[in-house]
């Protein structure tokens, strides 16, 4: 916190519109929380900042890799994948019905796969929430359209 005293006001790496708690306040709340909610706010801000940082590093790495191959990011294109009988068979062969949340994510991912833009997606959830079955169904959609994949 001694360093925070010297940290200039307004030098937050994230704009206020991105997260309601400033970095300065998050550090203060982390070290001297008044309530459990204060600690949650601080953790939330620092986790969000970490995700933003990881996203920026990943994007920078991706752009560097393209540049090394003499490629640019402009005009990125993907072949749209339409649902097929392979996907329908895979879905009907499941020994259970998808939950509402699983179906929602599944339909959202399939919707993105039908666009001609590259898709980059991370599915998060608790253990046993159905991430693997969604990945399997998405893989079957790609397989049914003549593409390859691995799970």
Short mmCIF file of C-alpha atoms in Angstrom, two decimals:
data_model
loop_
_atom_site.label_atom_id
_atom_site.label_comp_id
_atom_site.label_asym_id
_atom_site.label_seq_id
_atom_site.Cartn_x
_atom_site.Cartn_y
_atom_site.Cartn_z
CA UNK A 1 0.00 0.00 0.00
CA UNK A 2 2.97 2.30 0.44
CA UNK A 3 3.49 2.16 -3.32
CA UNK A 4 -0.18 2.93 -3.85
CA UNK A 5 0.31 6.20 -1.99
CA UNK A 6 2.68 7.19 -4.79
CA UNK A 7 0.51 5.73 -7.55
CA UNK A 8 -0.90 8.72 -9.44
CA UNK A 9 -4.68 9.15 -9.42
CA UNK A 10 -6.20 8.34 -12.77
CA UNK A 11 -3.34 6.05 -13.84
CA UNK A 12 -5.63 3.00 -13.88
CA UNK A 13 -4.85 0.64 -16.78
CA UNK A 14 -8.57 0.03 -17.36
CA UNK A 15 -11.09 2.76 -18.15
CA UNK A 16 -13.78 3.23 -15.46
CA UNK A 17 -16.47 2.11 -17.92
CA UNK A 18 -14.87 -1.36 -18.06
CA UNK A 19 -15.01 -2.07 -14.34
CA UNK A 20 -16.68 -0.13 -11.51
CA UNK A 21 -13.80 -0.57 -9.02
CA UNK A 22 -10.52 1.20 -9.78
CA UNK A 23 -7.22 -0.62 -9.50
CA UNK A 24 -6.21 1.68 -6.65
CA UNK A 25 -9.44 0.93 -4.75
CA UNK A 26 -9.09 -2.81 -5.44
CA UNK A 27 -5.64 -2.85 -3.85
CA UNK A 28 -6.91 -0.89 -0.86
CA UNK A 29 -9.90 -3.20 -0.45
CA UNK A 30 -7.68 -6.26 -0.82
CA UNK A 31 -5.34 -5.19 1.96
CA UNK A 32 -7.84 -3.54 4.28
CA UNK A 33 -11.34 -4.89 3.58
CA UNK A 34 -14.14 -3.72 5.85
CA UNK A 35 -16.51 -6.49 4.74
CA UNK A 36 -16.47 -9.73 2.76
CA UNK A 37 -18.17 -7.83 -0.06
CA UNK A 38 -15.16 -5.47 -0.20
CA UNK A 39 -12.86 -8.44 -0.64
CA UNK A 40 -15.14 -9.85 -3.38
CA UNK A 41 -15.05 -6.50 -5.20
CA UNK A 42 -11.26 -6.43 -5.03
CA UNK A 43 -10.92 -10.03 -6.23
CA UNK A 44 -13.37 -9.39 -9.06
CA UNK A 45 -11.46 -6.37 -10.29
CA UNK A 46 -8.08 -8.11 -10.16
CA UNK A 47 -9.42 -11.23 -11.89
CA UNK A 48 -10.98 -9.08 -14.61
CA UNK A 49 -7.71 -7.20 -15.05
CA UNK A 50 -5.89 -10.53 -15.37
CA UNK A 51 -8.32 -11.71 -18.05
CA UNK A 52 -7.89 -8.48 -20.01
CA UNK A 53 -4.13 -8.84 -19.77
CA UNK A 54 -4.20 -12.46 -20.93
CA UNK A 55 -6.47 -11.53 -23.82
CA UNK A 56 -4.13 -8.76 -24.91
CA UNK A 57 -1.06 -11.02 -24.70
CA UNK A 58 -2.86 -13.73 -26.66
CA UNK A 59 -3.95 -11.30 -29.35
CA UNK A 60 -0.44 -9.83 -29.58
CA UNK A 61 1.03 -13.33 -29.94
CA UNK A 62 -1.51 -14.22 -32.62
CA UNK A 63 -0.76 -11.06 -34.61
CA UNK A 64 3.00 -11.64 -34.31
CA UNK A 65 2.58 -15.20 -35.60
CA UNK A 66 0.59 -13.90 -38.59
CA UNK A 67 3.22 -11.24 -39.27
CA UNK A 68 6.03 -13.83 -39.15
CA UNK A 69 4.23 -15.74 -41.91
CA UNK A 70 3.70 -12.55 -43.90
CA UNK A 71 -0.03 -12.52 -43.27
CA UNK A 72 -2.30 -9.83 -41.92
CA UNK A 73 -5.42 -9.99 -39.81
CA UNK A 74 -7.56 -8.06 -42.27
CA UNK A 75 -10.21 -10.00 -44.10
CA UNK A 76 -10.07 -13.11 -41.90
CA UNK A 77 -12.54 -15.61 -43.27
CA UNK A 78 -13.91 -18.96 -42.14
CA UNK A 79 -16.03 -21.50 -43.98
CA UNK A 80 -19.53 -21.50 -42.46
CA UNK A 81 -20.55 -24.85 -40.98
CA UNK A 82 -24.19 -25.84 -41.35
CA UNK A 83 -25.84 -28.41 -39.06
CA UNK A 84 -25.94 -31.85 -40.70
CA UNK A 85 -27.43 -35.28 -40.19
CA UNK A 86 -24.20 -36.23 -38.38
CA UNK A 87 -24.92 -33.58 -35.77
CA UNK A 88 -28.58 -34.59 -35.50
CA UNK A 89 -27.54 -38.23 -35.01
CA UNK A 90 -24.99 -37.30 -32.35
CA UNK A 91 -27.56 -35.21 -30.49
CA UNK A 92 -30.25 -37.90 -30.60
CA UNK A 93 -27.75 -40.58 -29.51
CA UNK A 94 -27.04 -38.82 -26.22
CA UNK A 95 -28.45 -40.83 -23.29
CA UNK A 96 -29.85 -37.62 -21.78
CA UNK A 97 -31.42 -34.34 -22.83
CA UNK A 98 -29.33 -31.18 -22.73
CA UNK A 99 -30.18 -28.78 -19.93
CA UNK A 100 -31.54 -25.38 -20.86
CA UNK A 101 -28.13 -23.80 -20.24
CA UNK A 102 -26.32 -26.43 -22.30
CA UNK A 103 -28.79 -26.02 -25.15
CA UNK A 104 -28.38 -22.25 -25.03
CA UNK A 105 -24.57 -22.48 -25.28
CA UNK A 106 -24.79 -25.20 -27.94
CA UNK A 107 -27.12 -23.09 -30.10
CA UNK A 108 -25.00 -19.97 -29.62
CA UNK A 109 -21.82 -21.79 -30.71
CA UNK A 110 -23.59 -23.39 -33.69
CA UNK A 111 -24.90 -19.96 -34.66
CA UNK A 112 -21.36 -18.60 -34.64
CA UNK A 113 -20.12 -21.57 -36.68
CA UNK A 114 -22.63 -20.71 -39.40
CA UNK A 115 -21.00 -17.30 -39.93
CA UNK A 116 -18.10 -16.66 -42.27
CA UNK A 117 -16.02 -15.12 -39.47
CA UNK A 118 -13.44 -17.09 -37.49
CA UNK A 119 -14.72 -18.13 -34.08
CA UNK A 120 -12.65 -18.11 -30.93
CA UNK A 121 -14.52 -19.32 -27.89
CA UNK A 122 -13.93 -20.42 -24.32
CA UNK A 123 -16.68 -22.35 -22.55
CA UNK A 124 -16.43 -22.11 -18.79
CA UNK A 125 -18.38 -23.98 -16.18
CA UNK A 126 -18.20 -26.07 -13.05
CA UNK A 127 -17.12 -29.70 -13.14
CA UNK A 128 -20.02 -31.73 -14.51
CA UNK A 129 -21.79 -28.74 -16.09
CA UNK A 130 -21.64 -30.18 -19.61
CA UNK A 131 -18.67 -28.45 -21.25
CA UNK A 132 -17.44 -31.71 -22.79
CA UNK A 133 -20.80 -32.64 -24.31
CA UNK A 134 -20.99 -29.18 -25.91
CA UNK A 135 -17.45 -29.63 -27.27
CA UNK A 136 -18.43 -33.07 -28.59
CA UNK A 137 -21.52 -31.73 -30.37
CA UNK A 138 -19.56 -28.84 -31.89
CA UNK A 139 -16.93 -31.32 -33.06
CA UNK A 140 -19.66 -33.45 -34.64
CA UNK A 141 -20.98 -30.34 -36.44
CA UNK A 142 -17.50 -29.73 -37.88
CA UNK A 143 -17.07 -33.42 -38.75
CA UNK A 144 -20.46 -33.49 -40.47
CA UNK A 145 -19.36 -30.56 -42.64
CA UNK A 146 -16.21 -32.43 -43.72
CA UNK A 147 -13.75 -30.83 -41.31
CA UNK A 148 -11.44 -32.40 -38.74
CA UNK A 149 -11.08 -31.86 -35.04
CA UNK A 150 -9.90 -33.37 -31.80
CA UNK A 151 -11.32 -33.56 -28.31
#
